Coordinates of C-alpha atoms and ligand atoms in Angstrom, one line a residue:
Chain A
M1347 CA 170.2 128.4 155.9
S1348 CA 169.2 130.4 152.9
G1349 CA 165.9 130.8 151.1
L1350 CA 167.2 128.3 148.5
T1351 CA 167.1 125.3 150.8
R1352 CA 163.6 126.1 151.9
S1353 CA 162.1 126.5 148.6
P1354 CA 163.4 124.0 146.1
W1355 CA 161.3 124.1 143.0
V1356 CA 161.5 121.0 140.8
I1357 CA 160.9 120.1 137.2
H1358 CA 160.2 116.6 136.3
Y1359 CA 161.0 115.0 133.0
D1360 CA 160.1 111.5 131.9
A1361 CA 162.9 110.4 129.7
S1362 CA 161.7 107.0 128.8
S1363 CA 160.4 105.7 132.1
C1364 CA 157.9 102.8 132.2
N1365 CA 155.8 105.3 134.2
G1366 CA 156.4 103.5 137.4
C1367 CA 158.8 106.1 138.7
D1368 CA 156.6 109.0 137.3
I1369 CA 153.7 107.8 139.4
E1370 CA 155.9 107.8 142.5
V1371 CA 157.1 111.3 141.7
L1372 CA 153.5 112.4 141.5
A1373 CA 152.6 110.4 144.6
S1374 CA 155.0 112.5 146.6
L1375 CA 152.9 115.6 145.7
T1376 CA 149.7 114.0 147.0
P1377 CA 148.3 114.4 150.5
G1378 CA 150.1 111.2 151.7
F1379 CA 153.6 112.6 151.3
D1380 CA 152.8 116.3 150.5
V1381 CA 156.3 117.6 149.6
E1382 CA 154.9 121.1 149.6
R1383 CA 155.5 120.9 153.4
F1384 CA 159.1 121.5 152.6
G1385 CA 158.4 124.2 150.1
I1386 CA 158.8 121.9 147.1
I1387 CA 156.8 122.9 144.1
N1388 CA 156.5 121.1 140.8
T1389 CA 156.9 124.0 138.4
G1390 CA 156.9 122.4 134.9
N1391 CA 159.1 125.3 133.7
P1392 CA 162.9 124.9 133.5
K1393 CA 163.4 128.6 134.0
H1394 CA 161.7 128.5 137.4
A1395 CA 163.2 125.3 138.6
D1396 CA 166.1 124.5 140.9
I1397 CA 166.1 120.7 140.8
F1398 CA 165.8 118.6 137.7
L1399 CA 164.2 115.2 138.3
V1400 CA 164.7 112.7 135.5
T1401 CA 163.0 109.4 135.5
G1402 CA 163.8 106.6 133.0
S1403 CA 166.8 106.0 130.8
V1404 CA 167.9 108.4 128.2
N1405 CA 167.4 107.3 124.6
Q1406 CA 168.5 108.8 121.3
P1407 CA 165.4 111.0 120.6
N1408 CA 165.3 112.6 124.1
R1409 CA 169.0 113.2 124.6
D1410 CA 168.6 116.7 123.2
V1411 CA 165.4 117.3 125.2
V1412 CA 167.2 116.5 128.5
R1413 CA 170.1 118.7 127.6
S1414 CA 167.9 121.5 126.5
I1415 CA 165.9 121.5 129.8
Y1416 CA 169.2 121.4 131.7
E1417 CA 170.6 124.3 129.8
Q1418 CA 167.5 126.4 130.4
M1419 CA 167.7 126.1 134.1
P1420 CA 169.2 129.1 136.0
E1421 CA 172.2 128.4 138.3
P1422 CA 172.4 127.2 141.0
R1423 CA 170.7 123.9 139.8
V1424 CA 170.9 120.3 140.7
V1425 CA 170.1 117.2 138.7
M1426 CA 168.6 114.1 140.3
A1427 CA 168.3 110.7 138.5
L1428 CA 165.3 108.9 139.9
G1429 CA 165.0 105.2 139.6
I1430 CA 167.5 102.6 138.5
C1431 CA 166.7 103.3 134.8
A1432 CA 167.8 107.0 135.2
T1433 CA 170.7 106.0 137.3
S1434 CA 172.3 103.5 134.9
G1435 CA 169.9 102.5 132.2
G1436 CA 168.6 99.7 134.4
I1437 CA 166.9 96.8 132.7
F1438 CA 166.8 98.7 129.4
R1439 CA 170.5 99.3 129.4
E1440 CA 171.2 96.9 126.6
C1441 CA 168.4 98.1 124.3
Y1442 CA 169.7 99.3 120.9
N1443 CA 168.1 102.7 121.3
V1444 CA 169.1 103.4 124.9
A1445 CA 172.0 105.6 125.6
G1446 CA 172.2 104.7 129.3
G1447 CA 171.6 106.7 132.5
V1448 CA 171.0 110.4 132.6
D1449 CA 174.7 111.0 133.3
T1450 CA 175.5 110.1 129.7
V1451 CA 174.1 113.5 128.7
I1452 CA 174.2 115.9 131.6
P1453 CA 176.1 115.9 135.0
V1454 CA 174.0 114.1 137.7
D1455 CA 174.4 115.2 141.3
V1456 CA 172.1 112.8 143.2
Y1457 CA 171.3 109.2 142.2
V1458 CA 168.2 107.7 143.8
P1459 CA 168.0 104.0 142.9
G1460 CA 164.9 101.9 143.2
C1461 CA 162.5 100.2 140.8
A1462 CA 160.2 102.0 141.2
V1463 CA 161.8 104.7 143.4
R1464 CA 159.8 105.2 146.5
P1465 CA 158.5 108.6 147.5
E1466 CA 160.4 108.4 150.8
A1467 CA 163.6 107.9 148.8
I1468 CA 162.7 110.8 146.5
I1469 CA 162.3 113.1 149.5
D1470 CA 165.5 111.8 151.0
G1471 CA 167.3 112.5 147.7
V1472 CA 165.9 116.1 147.5
V1473 CA 167.2 116.7 151.0
M1474 CA 170.7 115.7 149.8
A1475 CA 170.3 117.8 146.7
L1476 CA 169.5 120.8 149.0
G1477 CA 173.0 120.6 150.5
I1478 CA 174.5 120.6 147.0
L1479 CA 172.4 123.5 145.9
E1480 CA 173.5 125.6 148.9
K1481 CA 177.2 124.9 148.1
R1482 CA 176.6 126.0 144.5
R1483 CA 174.9 129.2 145.6
L1484 CA 177.9 130.2 147.7
R1485 CA 180.2 129.3 144.9
L1486 CA 178.1 131.4 142.5
R1487 CA 178.4 134.4 144.9
Q1488 CA 182.1 134.0 145.0
D1489 CA 182.2 134.0 141.2
A1490 CA 180.1 137.2 141.1
Q1491 CA 182.5 138.9 143.5
A1492 CA 185.5 137.9 141.6
T1493 CA 187.8 140.7 140.6
S1494 CA 190.0 141.2 137.6
G1495 CA 192.9 139.7 139.6
D1496 CA 191.1 136.4 139.9
L1497 CA 191.0 136.0 136.1
R1498 CA 193.4 133.4 134.7
I1499 CA 194.2 133.7 131.0
E1500 CA 195.5 130.7 129.2
R1501 CA 195.5 128.8 126.0
A1502 CA 192.3 126.8 125.6
T1503 CA 192.4 123.0 125.0
A1504 CA 190.2 120.8 122.9
E1505 CA 188.1 120.0 126.0
D1506 CA 187.2 123.6 126.5
I1507 CA 185.7 124.0 123.1
P1508 CA 182.0 123.2 123.9
E1509 CA 182.1 125.5 126.9
I1510 CA 183.6 128.3 124.8
L1511 CA 180.9 127.8 122.3
T1512 CA 178.3 128.3 125.0
I1513 CA 180.0 131.5 126.3
Q1514 CA 180.1 132.7 122.7
K1515 CA 176.4 132.2 122.2
I1516 CA 175.5 133.8 125.5
A1517 CA 177.8 136.8 124.9
Y1518 CA 176.6 137.4 121.3
R1519 CA 172.9 137.6 122.3
S1520 CA 173.3 141.3 123.0
E1521 CA 174.6 141.7 119.5
A1522 CA 171.6 139.9 118.0
E1523 CA 169.5 142.3 120.0
I1524 CA 171.2 145.4 118.5
Y1525 CA 170.6 144.3 115.0
A1526 CA 167.4 142.3 115.7
D1527 CA 169.0 139.5 113.7
Q1528 CA 169.5 136.0 115.1
S1529 CA 171.5 134.9 112.0
L1530 CA 174.8 136.4 113.1
P1531 CA 177.5 133.8 112.4
P1532 CA 178.7 133.5 116.1
L1533 CA 175.2 132.5 117.1
Q1534 CA 174.8 130.1 114.3
Q1535 CA 178.1 128.3 114.8
S1536 CA 177.9 124.5 115.5
L1537 CA 180.2 122.4 117.6
A1538 CA 181.6 120.8 114.5
E1539 CA 182.4 124.2 113.0
I1540 CA 184.1 125.6 116.1
T1541 CA 186.1 122.4 116.4
H1542 CA 187.2 123.0 112.8
D1543 CA 188.2 126.6 113.9
Y1544 CA 190.1 125.1 116.8
E1545 CA 192.2 123.0 114.4
R1546 CA 193.5 126.1 112.5
M1547 CA 193.3 128.9 115.2
V1548 CA 194.7 129.8 118.5
F1549 CA 192.1 129.9 121.3
F1550 CA 192.5 131.8 124.6
K1551 CA 190.2 131.4 127.5
G1552 CA 189.6 133.5 130.7
V1553 CA 188.9 131.4 133.7
I1554 CA 187.4 132.3 137.1
N1555 CA 187.1 129.7 139.8
G1556 CA 187.6 127.0 137.2
K1557 CA 184.8 128.2 134.9
I1558 CA 185.4 129.8 131.5
V1559 CA 183.8 133.2 131.4
A1560 CA 185.6 134.7 128.3
S1561 CA 187.4 133.7 125.2
V1562 CA 188.9 135.0 122.0
R1563 CA 190.6 133.3 119.0
G1564 CA 192.9 134.3 116.2
Y1565 CA 195.1 133.1 113.4
D1566 CA 198.2 134.2 111.5
N1567 CA 197.4 134.7 107.8
G1568 CA 201.0 134.0 106.9
Q1569 CA 201.6 137.5 105.6
G1570 CA 202.4 139.1 108.9
T1571 CA 198.8 139.9 109.9
A1572 CA 197.0 138.2 112.8
H1573 CA 193.2 138.1 112.5
L1574 CA 191.5 138.2 115.9
L1575 CA 187.8 137.2 116.2
R1576 CA 184.9 136.3 118.4
L1577 CA 185.9 138.1 121.5
S1578 CA 183.2 136.9 124.0
V1579 CA 182.8 137.8 127.6
H1580 CA 179.9 136.4 129.6
P1581 CA 177.5 139.3 130.3
Y1582 CA 177.9 139.1 134.1
F1583 CA 181.6 139.7 133.7
Q1584 CA 181.5 142.5 131.2
G1585 CA 182.9 145.9 132.0
R1586 CA 185.7 144.5 134.2
G1587 CA 188.5 144.8 131.6
Y1588 CA 188.6 141.1 130.9
G1589 CA 188.2 141.6 127.1
Q1590 CA 191.1 144.0 127.0
R1591 CA 193.3 141.5 128.9
L1592 CA 192.4 138.7 126.6
V1593 CA 193.1 140.7 123.4
A1594 CA 196.5 141.7 124.9
A1595 CA 197.3 138.1 125.7
I1596 CA 196.4 136.8 122.3
E1597 CA 198.4 139.6 120.5
Q1598 CA 201.5 138.4 122.4
S1599 CA 201.0 134.9 121.2
F1600 CA 201.7 136.0 117.6
P1601 CA 205.3 137.3 117.9
A1602 CA 205.9 137.2 114.2
C1603 CA 203.0 139.4 113.3
R1604 CA 203.4 143.2 112.8
R1605 CA 199.7 143.9 112.2
F1606 CA 196.5 142.9 113.8
E1607 CA 193.0 143.0 112.4
I1608 CA 189.6 142.6 114.1
F1609 CA 186.1 143.3 113.1
T1610 CA 182.6 144.0 114.5
G1611 CA 179.2 145.3 113.5
H1612 CA 178.7 148.9 112.5
R1613 CA 176.3 149.6 115.4
S1614 CA 178.2 147.7 118.0
E1615 CA 179.5 150.9 119.7
R1616 CA 180.7 149.1 122.8
N1617 CA 183.0 146.8 120.9
Q1618 CA 184.3 149.6 118.7
H1619 CA 185.0 151.7 121.8
L1620 CA 186.8 148.8 123.4
Y1621 CA 189.0 148.1 120.3
G1622 CA 189.7 151.8 120.0
K1623 CA 191.0 151.8 123.5
L1624 CA 193.3 148.9 122.6
G1625 CA 194.8 151.0 119.8
Y1626 CA 192.7 149.7 116.8
A1627 CA 191.6 152.1 114.1
R1628 CA 188.9 151.6 111.5
F1629 CA 190.2 151.1 108.0
K1630 CA 187.3 149.7 106.0
S1631 CA 183.7 148.5 106.2
E1632 CA 181.8 145.9 104.2
P1633 CA 178.1 145.0 104.1
F1634 CA 177.4 141.6 105.5
N1635 CA 173.6 141.6 105.1
P1636 CA 170.9 144.3 104.8
Q1637 CA 171.0 145.0 108.6
V1638 CA 174.7 144.6 109.4
E1639 CA 177.8 146.1 108.1
W1640 CA 181.2 144.8 109.3
V1641 CA 183.6 147.4 110.4
Y1642 CA 187.2 146.3 110.1
M1643 CA 189.8 147.7 112.5
E1644 CA 193.6 147.4 112.4
K1645 CA 196.6 148.0 114.6
Q1646 CA 200.3 148.0 113.9
R1647 CA 202.6 146.5 116.5
S1648 CA 204.6 149.4 118.0
Chain B
M75 CA 153.6 171.2 155.4
N76 CA 151.9 169.1 158.1
S77 CA 149.7 167.4 155.6
W78 CA 152.7 166.6 153.4
G79 CA 154.4 165.0 156.4
H80 CA 151.2 163.0 156.9
V81 CA 151.2 161.7 153.4
L82 CA 154.9 160.8 153.7
I83 CA 154.3 158.7 156.8
R84 CA 151.4 157.0 155.1
V85 CA 153.5 156.2 152.1
L86 CA 156.3 154.8 154.2
I87 CA 153.9 152.6 156.2
Y88 CA 152.3 151.4 153.0
L89 CA 155.7 150.6 151.4
V90 CA 156.8 148.4 154.3
A91 CA 153.5 147.0 155.4
A92 CA 151.9 146.1 152.1
P93 CA 154.5 143.5 150.9
L94 CA 154.6 142.0 154.4
L95 CA 150.8 141.7 154.5
G96 CA 150.7 140.5 150.9
G97 CA 153.3 137.9 151.5
L98 CA 151.5 136.7 154.6
L99 CA 148.3 136.5 152.7
A100 CA 149.9 134.4 150.0
G101 CA 151.2 132.1 152.8
I102 CA 147.8 131.8 154.4
D103 CA 146.4 131.2 150.9
R104 CA 148.7 128.3 150.3
R105 CA 148.1 126.8 153.7
I106 CA 144.3 127.0 153.5
S107 CA 144.4 125.6 150.0
A108 CA 146.5 122.7 151.2
R109 CA 144.1 122.1 154.1
M110 CA 141.2 122.1 151.6
Q111 CA 143.0 119.3 149.8
S112 CA 143.7 117.5 153.1
R113 CA 147.4 118.3 152.9
V114 CA 149.5 120.0 155.6
G115 CA 150.8 122.7 153.3
P116 CA 154.0 124.8 153.4
P117 CA 155.1 127.0 156.3
L118 CA 153.3 130.3 156.6
L119 CA 156.4 132.2 155.6
Q120 CA 156.9 130.1 152.5
P121 CA 156.3 133.0 150.0
F122 CA 159.1 135.0 151.6
Y123 CA 161.5 132.0 151.3
D124 CA 160.5 131.7 147.7
V125 CA 161.2 135.3 146.9
A126 CA 164.5 135.2 148.9
K127 CA 165.5 132.1 146.8
L128 CA 164.6 133.7 143.5
W129 CA 166.6 136.7 144.4
S130 CA 169.8 134.5 144.7
K131 CA 169.2 132.8 141.4
E132 CA 170.9 133.5 138.1
P133 CA 168.7 135.8 135.8
I134 CA 168.2 134.1 132.5
V135 CA 166.6 136.2 129.7
V136 CA 165.6 135.8 126.2
R137 CA 166.1 139.6 125.6
R138 CA 167.6 141.7 128.2
S139 CA 165.1 144.5 127.6
Q140 CA 162.2 142.3 128.8
N141 CA 163.3 143.0 132.4
F142 CA 163.0 146.7 132.0
Y143 CA 159.2 146.3 131.4
I144 CA 159.0 144.3 134.6
I145 CA 160.8 147.0 136.5
F146 CA 158.2 149.5 135.3
F147 CA 155.5 147.1 136.1
F148 CA 156.8 146.8 139.6
L149 CA 157.2 150.5 140.1
L150 CA 153.8 151.4 138.7
T151 CA 152.1 148.7 140.8
V152 CA 153.7 150.1 143.9
F153 CA 152.9 153.6 142.8
T154 CA 149.3 152.7 142.2
G155 CA 149.0 151.2 145.7
G156 CA 150.6 154.3 147.1
L157 CA 148.1 156.6 145.4
F158 CA 145.3 154.4 146.7
F159 CA 146.4 154.3 150.3
C160 CA 147.2 158.0 150.4
G161 CA 143.6 158.6 149.7
S162 CA 144.0 160.0 146.2
D163 CA 141.7 160.0 143.3
L164 CA 140.1 156.6 142.6
L165 CA 140.0 157.1 138.8
L166 CA 143.7 157.9 138.8
V167 CA 144.3 154.6 140.8
F168 CA 142.4 152.6 138.3
F169 CA 144.2 154.0 135.3
A170 CA 147.6 153.7 136.8
L171 CA 146.8 150.0 137.6
T172 CA 145.8 149.4 134.0
L173 CA 149.1 151.0 132.9
S174 CA 151.1 148.8 135.1
G175 CA 149.3 145.7 133.8
I176 CA 150.1 146.8 130.3
F177 CA 153.8 146.9 131.1
F178 CA 153.6 143.3 132.4
I179 CA 152.0 142.2 129.2
L180 CA 154.5 144.1 127.1
G181 CA 157.3 142.4 129.0
A182 CA 155.9 139.0 128.2
Y183 CA 155.5 139.9 124.5
K184 CA 159.1 141.1 124.4
A185 CA 160.3 137.7 125.7
S186 CA 159.0 136.2 122.4
S187 CA 158.3 132.6 123.3
P188 CA 155.1 130.9 122.3
Y189 CA 154.2 130.2 125.9
S190 CA 154.6 133.8 127.1
F191 CA 152.8 134.9 124.0
V192 CA 149.8 132.8 124.8
G193 CA 150.0 134.0 128.4
A194 CA 150.2 137.6 127.3
S195 CA 147.3 137.5 124.9
R196 CA 145.2 135.7 127.6
E197 CA 146.2 138.4 130.1
L198 CA 144.9 141.0 127.6
I199 CA 141.6 139.2 127.4
Q200 CA 141.5 139.1 131.2
V201 CA 142.1 142.9 131.3
M202 CA 139.2 143.2 128.8
A203 CA 137.0 141.1 131.0
Y204 CA 137.5 142.9 134.3
E205 CA 138.1 146.5 133.2
P206 CA 134.4 147.4 132.6
I207 CA 133.4 146.5 136.1
V208 CA 136.4 148.3 137.6
L209 CA 135.3 151.5 135.8
L210 CA 131.7 150.9 136.9
T211 CA 133.0 150.6 140.5
A212 CA 134.4 154.1 140.2
V213 CA 131.1 155.4 138.7
G214 CA 129.0 153.6 141.4
L215 CA 131.1 154.9 144.3
Y216 CA 130.9 158.4 142.9
M217 CA 127.1 158.2 142.6
A218 CA 126.9 156.8 146.2
T219 CA 129.3 159.2 147.8
G220 CA 129.6 162.2 145.5
T221 CA 133.4 162.0 145.4
F222 CA 136.3 160.1 143.7
Q223 CA 138.6 160.8 146.7
V224 CA 139.5 157.6 148.5
D225 CA 140.1 159.5 151.7
A226 CA 136.6 161.0 151.6
I227 CA 135.0 157.7 150.9
W228 CA 136.8 156.2 153.8
G229 CA 135.8 159.1 155.9
G230 CA 132.2 158.2 155.3
A231 CA 131.2 160.7 152.6
F232 CA 127.7 160.4 151.1
H233 CA 125.9 162.1 148.3
P234 CA 123.8 164.9 149.9
L235 CA 121.2 164.6 147.1
K236 CA 120.9 160.9 147.6
A237 CA 120.7 160.7 151.3
L238 CA 119.1 157.3 151.4
P239 CA 119.1 155.2 154.5
G240 CA 122.5 153.6 155.0
A241 CA 124.1 156.0 152.5
H242 CA 127.3 156.3 154.5
I243 CA 128.0 152.6 153.8
P244 CA 128.4 152.5 150.0
V245 CA 127.8 148.8 149.7
L246 CA 124.2 149.2 150.8
L247 CA 123.6 151.3 147.8
L248 CA 125.9 149.3 145.5
P249 CA 125.2 145.6 146.2
G250 CA 125.1 144.7 142.5
V251 CA 128.4 146.5 141.7
F252 CA 130.0 144.8 144.7
V253 CA 128.9 141.3 143.5
A254 CA 130.2 142.0 140.0
L255 CA 133.5 143.3 141.5
L256 CA 133.8 140.1 143.5
Y257 CA 133.5 138.2 140.2
A258 CA 136.3 140.4 138.7
M259 CA 138.4 139.8 141.8
E260 CA 138.6 136.1 141.0
I261 CA 140.2 137.2 137.7
K262 CA 142.4 139.8 139.2
F263 CA 143.8 137.4 141.9
R264 CA 144.5 134.9 139.1
K265 CA 142.5 132.1 140.7
S266 CA 140.7 129.2 139.2
P267 CA 138.4 129.2 137.1
F268 CA 140.0 132.3 135.6
D269 CA 143.8 131.5 136.0
L270 CA 144.1 131.6 132.2
A271 CA 147.2 133.7 131.8
A272 CA 149.4 132.2 134.5
S273 CA 148.6 129.5 136.9
H274 CA 150.0 128.6 140.3
H275 CA 149.9 125.0 139.3
A276 CA 152.3 123.1 137.1
H277 CA 151.6 120.9 134.1
Q278 CA 149.7 123.4 132.2
E279 CA 149.5 123.6 128.4
L280 CA 151.0 127.0 128.6
V281 CA 153.8 126.1 131.0
R282 CA 153.7 129.2 133.3
G283 CA 152.0 131.4 130.8
I284 CA 152.9 135.1 131.1
T285 CA 155.7 134.4 133.6
T286 CA 157.3 131.6 131.6
E287 CA 160.3 133.5 130.4
F288 CA 161.1 135.4 133.6
S289 CA 163.4 133.9 136.1
G290 CA 165.4 134.7 139.2
P291 CA 165.2 138.3 140.5
T292 CA 162.8 139.4 137.9
L293 CA 160.3 136.7 138.9
A294 CA 160.8 137.7 142.5
M295 CA 159.9 141.2 141.5
I296 CA 156.7 140.0 139.8
E297 CA 155.8 138.1 142.9
V298 CA 156.3 141.1 145.2
A299 CA 154.4 143.3 142.8
H300 CA 151.5 140.9 143.1
W301 CA 151.6 141.1 146.8
Y302 CA 151.3 144.9 146.6
E303 CA 148.5 144.6 144.1
N304 CA 146.6 142.0 146.2
V305 CA 146.7 144.2 149.2
M306 CA 145.3 147.1 147.2
L307 CA 142.6 144.9 145.7
L308 CA 141.4 144.1 149.2
G309 CA 141.5 147.8 149.9
W310 CA 138.9 148.2 147.1
I311 CA 136.7 145.8 149.0
F312 CA 137.3 147.7 152.1
L313 CA 136.3 150.9 150.4
F314 CA 132.8 149.6 149.9
F315 CA 132.2 149.8 153.6
G316 CA 133.1 153.5 154.0
S317 CA 133.8 154.5 157.5
C318 CA 132.5 151.3 158.9
W319 CA 135.9 149.7 159.1
P320 CA 135.2 146.6 161.3
A321 CA 132.7 145.5 158.6
G322 CA 135.3 146.3 156.0
L323 CA 137.9 144.1 157.6
I324 CA 135.5 141.2 158.0
A325 CA 134.4 141.7 154.4
C326 CA 138.0 141.5 153.2
A327 CA 138.6 138.3 155.1
V328 CA 135.4 136.7 153.9
T329 CA 136.1 137.7 150.3
Y330 CA 139.6 136.2 150.4
F331 CA 138.3 133.0 151.8
L332 CA 135.6 132.9 149.2
L333 CA 138.1 133.4 146.4
L334 CA 140.1 130.4 147.8
V335 CA 137.0 128.2 148.0
V336 CA 136.1 128.9 144.4
D337 CA 139.7 128.4 143.4
N338 CA 139.7 124.9 144.9
V339 CA 136.4 123.7 143.7
C340 CA 136.5 125.0 140.1
A341 CA 138.3 123.8 137.0
R342 CA 139.5 126.5 134.7
V343 CA 137.3 127.7 132.0
K344 CA 138.0 128.7 128.4
W345 CA 138.4 132.4 127.7
P346 CA 135.1 133.0 125.9
V347 CA 133.3 131.7 129.0
M348 CA 135.3 134.0 131.2
L349 CA 134.7 137.0 128.9
R350 CA 131.0 136.5 128.5
S351 CA 130.3 135.7 132.1
A352 CA 132.3 138.6 133.4
W353 CA 130.6 141.1 131.0
G354 CA 127.3 139.5 131.8
M355 CA 127.8 140.0 135.5
T356 CA 128.9 143.5 134.8
L357 CA 125.9 144.3 132.7
V358 CA 123.3 142.7 134.9
F359 CA 124.6 143.4 138.4
G360 CA 126.9 146.3 137.9
F361 CA 125.1 148.3 135.3
G362 CA 121.7 147.3 136.6
N363 CA 122.6 148.6 140.0
I364 CA 123.8 151.9 138.6
V365 CA 120.6 152.3 136.6
V366 CA 118.5 151.7 139.8
L367 CA 120.6 154.1 141.7
S368 CA 120.2 156.8 139.2
L369 CA 116.4 156.3 139.3
L370 CA 116.3 156.6 143.1
K371 CA 115.9 160.1 144.4
Ligands
SF4_1911 S1 163.3 102.2 137.5 FE1 161.7 100.6 137.3 S2 159.8 101.8 137.7 FE2 161.4 103.3 137.3 S3 161.2 103.7 135.1 FE3 162.7 102.1 135.4 S4 161.6 100.2 135.2 FE4 160.1 101.8 135.5

């Protein structure tokens, strides 16, 4: 048993519960049930939590809140839907504003039905969640130990697009830090915009243990030049040569092109160094905004 | 050469024993608190499980650089404790500790979220509240013992010019300073009513205050740094009893228990109350004591 199963910290969010389930969640913290016996702490901070407890059905205004809390939780994490409302929408299921159970927004691992859910059932559910947490932890360790040989590179499909957008936003955070500028286009891109990109570009993804960790996209401008952009590698997997392999793969998918073009910011030395290694040379630069200047690099197919 | 070997052994013992002791203290703390609330409470080793868990979590950051500050905070806290337990200069210890605190605050500012901002500014206010009495402690101990060297104070040094009865036990000459320091300890240990910057309990208006944006291994590091720090703070209490170490140990235990009682019976106060009361205590008890001491022959 690892530390994880002995110290599950939870965060509780009331989606649109009638407060019946909320009171039961709080009851399990009181002397009668005292879940701290098992090391369970109610943190109130998604970044410290391992288990996400949601009570009540999800409605339109809080969809984004639920998703945002989920996204802020560090892996490994588990989601528990508490009460029949959170499980399926319950008696509110037909309301015009109710989207349904929690699983209409984020993946749910443990369903604990009941109206209201009893503290014993909550504790039982947490024990189930612990098993899942432990599995995730081992899986995460496997991912971290993955080598370059474990990387699978393939064309991305439409279903991969949201995940690729997430990776892009995570990977470009370091760029935003270099320029102290959050307005860089890769960070601002919306799902609709990237879907539009997908319709006119070729997307490649790098997959490890079924999870996308890197991606790149490109298009043929019709005059023999392929433009490559948005090379993103998840920070944990940087420095392992994944970027180079992705660029090589996407270059090959444009057999008709004799020339390739790619660009990055003027202070992004790591990127410039990487592209240099791949045979790209700088040929022009253009100001993008007062902080950032785009450096364009090109390569002829040998 | 021999003395260097001595120091090395002391440092090694400190490096290993302090976090073990600190973690155990935290475990005892949570158990006693639970009992006070008529709960059973977590296992004694729970803080160690927590840290082990945090270590295996994914680190999420707003800015990667925020973690560097925490690494410095950790190293400096450990270093400060090392200075103290190797019997070095008390002034140096206090200044090093302040520096480590500043790194913690900078880290929280770097994370740029409203919650960690609020936590960081409140932490600054806390530093302002307890820093005067910490300095007066150094002054008082010097007046009572004639030295800033921790080793000498532990060895039972006393000021030859002020050889009053009971001079070899500093607390007998410095009761006021001691009381004011106890008040500051409540702030330093982040206990109610002064857990303004970061609270152990959830559902706060400031989420987790200064630690909000730290997760995974970084949070584990903060936790362990606090263990080191707590052990050293108890060392300060110990210092007041000079060479009379059984009394020192009892005083440490009583102090810790007292902190817990106050933690459990008090609601948290607003920052002006904390600042005013801490400075008031410092002025009346701390400074008053020092004035009296300087008038005594
Ligand atoms: S399951 Fe029942 S008690 Fe819980 S939120 Fe729904 S209606 Fe309320």
